[in-house]
Amino acid sequence: MGLRLYNTMGRKLEDFEPITPGKVGFYGCGPTVYNYAHIGNLRAYVFQDTLTRVLRYLGYAVSHVMNVTDIGHLTDDADSGEDKMVLTAEERGQSVLDIARFYTDAFFADTDRLGILRPSVVCKATEHVADMIELIKRIEANGHTYSAGGNLYFDISTFPDYGKLALANLDDLKAGARIDVDGNKRNPHDFVLWFTKSKYENHALVWDSPWGRGYPGWHIECSAMSMRYLGERIDIHTGGIDHISIHHTNEIAQSEGATGSRWVNYWLHNEFLVLDKGKMSKSSGSFLTLQTLVDRGYDPLDYRYFLLGAHYRSQVAFSWESMDGARSSRKNLVQRIARILAAEGSAAGGTDAAPTHAEAVAALPAGSPALPYLERFREAVEQDLSTPRALSELQGLVRDQAIPPRDTLVALRAMDATLGLSLLAAAKESAGADQQDDPEAARISALVDERNAAKKAKNYARADEIRNQLKAEGVILEDGPSGTAWRRA
Ligand code: AMP
Ligand code: ZN
């Protein structure tokens, strides 16, 4: 069937065809490093990572580029407000670069804990100002700019496709525009390419440019850095849905204004994670970080598991109850996989290898009962990354006792690497612990299996007998959607 992706440009599912066969150039908007990432932000990066992993599973060589915004992102995406980095630096009495370094490290510590692979290229805005200046010169040479009040603006009236991604046309934008605080703009949706004048005279980081000493607008960094590392036409660009109307709309105007041709083939956007109470924001006091979850006793991968249980284009409401559900399902899977590993012998244990679909199929004997699971898993991820369906195929595979353990492990290794859940690694750890430190665990797991088999055979008397025996020993059974997990009381 082949990979199909939902393209925000045009709002429809499309067959994926890379520019160069077998290769994918992918740019994902990265963090603004003035604070910790909240768990909503982290959803955007789990999504980027899942996309990379799925593309690799399908056999593509992926070049994934991510920017780190360490200058120029104002508190309002449309040029008003203050520079987020400068504001934090002033509040803390530290330099902008110190703040950037600290929160960049914190960001990657979080993404590592979530099993997010490091992008092929991580590029910082402050290290690419020369690229931005060169790109702005091209935009200027093509007649898309004007200077006013010391700043250089992009004139959206010169770019007829402005607003196409957001399904807003130029006339509507002009007619419906709200009053903007910046009186220099001819149209309120014009945006700054280069600032020389700002409310804060002593801006910490400034560069010389043809338009005077100053600093770049926020949007230009993504256009300039993606072109530096991926060329003037790229396959995929991602971000959260909040980026559609301003940031990505402006990125397109700049990039295509400079090159005169189409820039991105597929625009993919993840929906938001919301709290029960509504939007998560850094100012509202409802700011949950990955560390908040860890402090409450969750494994970061419980959060990844929770996220993958929803499609990336569905809004997800965060709750502690859902986190409990994710934790218990993941634990249950890990326990089952540990038993499969034990049955197969340690030689078949998890490795770091991430086989492609074709490699996994080739490693299975013809007619293996694991094959249909692997095929349905591939179909699920090919259908615009349907991780809920992919996850349920993984669960079905692990639960199916008709499959020889070796085959289960071959298919599982590919699925696990594609979802980035490290289930095999966790199972290997717990299997080792079972044998060395806790021989009781193996006995209990065997009883749980026997109880499930008894239930399946409608031998409820035996099933209850086992539950009661374990209860008397202080072992609690939790039946969940993916089977039974046990824990000591
Ligand atoms: P920022 O650091 O604010 O530029 O945001 C980083 C990424 O997180 C961007 O791709 C945003 O679109 C995305 N994002 C922000 N808030 C949320 C949320 N609540 N849920 C999902 N993604 C979000
Ligand atoms: Zn961007």
PDB file of C-alpha atoms and ligand atoms in Angstrom, residues 29-34 37-45 48 69 73 77 84 107 218 238-243 248 270-274 279-282, ligand 1:
ATOM      1  CA  CYS A  29      10.528  23.078  14.633  1.00  0.00           C
ATOM      2  CA  GLY A  30      12.444  22.756  17.884  1.00  0.00           C
ATOM      3  CA  PRO A  31      12.240  24.286  21.348  1.00  0.00           C
ATOM      4  CA  THR A  32      12.652  27.869  22.489  1.00  0.00           C
ATOM      5  CA  VAL A  33      15.083  27.312  25.331  1.00  0.00           C
ATOM      6  CA  TYR A  34      13.993  29.855  27.930  1.00  0.00           C
ATOM      7  CA  ALA A  37       9.664  21.942  28.054  1.00  0.00           C
ATOM      8  CA  HIS A  38       6.178  21.156  29.353  1.00  0.00           C
ATOM      9  CA  ILE A  39       4.633  17.785  28.619  1.00  0.00           C
ATOM     10  CA  GLY A  40       2.553  19.364  25.819  1.00  0.00           C
ATOM     11  CA  ASN A  41       5.719  20.540  24.070  1.00  0.00           C
ATOM     12  CA  LEU A  42       7.133  17.048  24.538  1.00  0.00           C
ATOM     13  CA  ARG A  43       4.197  15.620  22.607  1.00  0.00           C
ATOM     14  CA  ALA A  44       5.503  17.508  19.560  1.00  0.00           C
ATOM     15  CA  TYR A  45       8.909  15.819  19.900  1.00  0.00           C
ATOM     16  CA  GLN A  48       8.684  13.940  15.379  1.00  0.00           C
ATOM     17  CA  THR A  69      15.669  28.853  19.217  1.00  0.00           C
ATOM     18  CA  HIS A  73      11.171  34.383  19.701  1.00  0.00           C
ATOM     19  CA  ASP A  77       4.396  34.942  17.703  1.00  0.00           C
ATOM     20  CA  LYS A  84      11.417  35.227  25.644  1.00  0.00           C
ATOM     21  CA  PHE A 107      15.513  19.621  26.931  1.00  0.00           C
ATOM     22  CA  TRP A 218      11.893  34.475  14.816  1.00  0.00           C
ATOM     23  CA  THR A 238       6.440  19.444  11.263  1.00  0.00           C
ATOM     24  CA  GLY A 239       5.295  21.417  14.285  1.00  0.00           C
ATOM     25  CA  GLY A 240       2.347  21.752  16.648  1.00  0.00           C
ATOM     26  CA  ILE A 241      -0.962  23.029  15.244  1.00  0.00           C
ATOM     27  CA  ASP A 242      -0.399  26.421  16.874  1.00  0.00           C
ATOM     28  CA  HIS A 243       2.325  27.018  14.280  1.00  0.00           C
ATOM     29  CA  HIS A 248       4.680  28.235   9.310  1.00  0.00           C
ATOM     30  CA  ASN A 270       0.445  17.438  15.885  1.00  0.00           C
ATOM     31  CA  GLU A 271      -2.664  18.336  17.878  1.00  0.00           C
ATOM     32  CA  PHE A 272      -2.369  19.655  21.404  1.00  0.00           C
ATOM     33  CA  LEU A 273      -2.179  17.925  24.734  1.00  0.00           C
ATOM     34  CA  VAL A 274      -4.625  19.686  27.022  1.00  0.00           C
ATOM     35  CA  LYS A 279      -4.807  24.785  27.728  1.00  0.00           C
ATOM     36  CA  MET A 280      -1.408  24.093  29.205  1.00  0.00           C
ATOM     37  CA  SER A 281       0.790  27.150  29.305  1.00  0.00           C
ATOM     38  CA  LYS A 282       3.955  28.290  30.917  1.00  0.00           C
TER      39      LYS A 282
HETATM   40  P1  AMP B   1       7.784  26.226  21.754  1.00  0.00           P
HETATM   41  O1  AMP B   1       8.997  25.821  22.552  1.00  0.00           O
HETATM   42  O2  AMP B   1       6.816  27.059  22.504  1.00  0.00           O
HETATM   43  O3  AMP B   1       8.149  26.815  20.393  1.00  0.00           O
HETATM   44  O4  AMP B   1       6.967  24.883  21.445  1.00  0.00           O
HETATM   45  C1  AMP B   1       7.603  23.721  21.048  1.00  0.00           C
HETATM   46  C2  AMP B   1       6.668  22.809  20.282  1.00  0.00           C
HETATM   47  O5  AMP B   1       5.598  22.356  21.122  1.00  0.00           O
HETATM   48  C3  AMP B   1       5.989  23.476  19.087  1.00  0.00           C
HETATM   49  O6  AMP B   1       6.013  22.560  17.990  1.00  0.00           O
HETATM   50  C4  AMP B   1       4.570  23.710  19.553  1.00  0.00           C
HETATM   51  O7  AMP B   1       3.683  23.718  18.476  1.00  0.00           O
HETATM   52  C5  AMP B   1       4.354  22.512  20.454  1.00  0.00           C
HETATM   53  N1  AMP B   1       3.342  22.667  21.509  1.00  0.00           N
HETATM   54  C6  AMP B   1       3.172  23.709  22.349  1.00  0.00           C
HETATM   55  N2  AMP B   1       2.193  23.459  23.249  1.00  0.00           N
HETATM   56  C7  AMP B   1       1.729  22.207  22.979  1.00  0.00           C
HETATM   57  C8  AMP B   1       0.710  21.356  23.561  1.00  0.00           C
HETATM   58  N3  AMP B   1       0.001  21.720  24.626  1.00  0.00           N
HETATM   59  N4  AMP B   1       0.517  20.132  23.013  1.00  0.00           N
HETATM   60  C9  AMP B   1       1.242  19.724  21.950  1.00  0.00           C
HETATM   61  N5  AMP B   1       2.208  20.466  21.358  1.00  0.00           N
HETATM   62  C10 AMP B   1       2.461  21.698  21.863  1.00  0.00           C
END
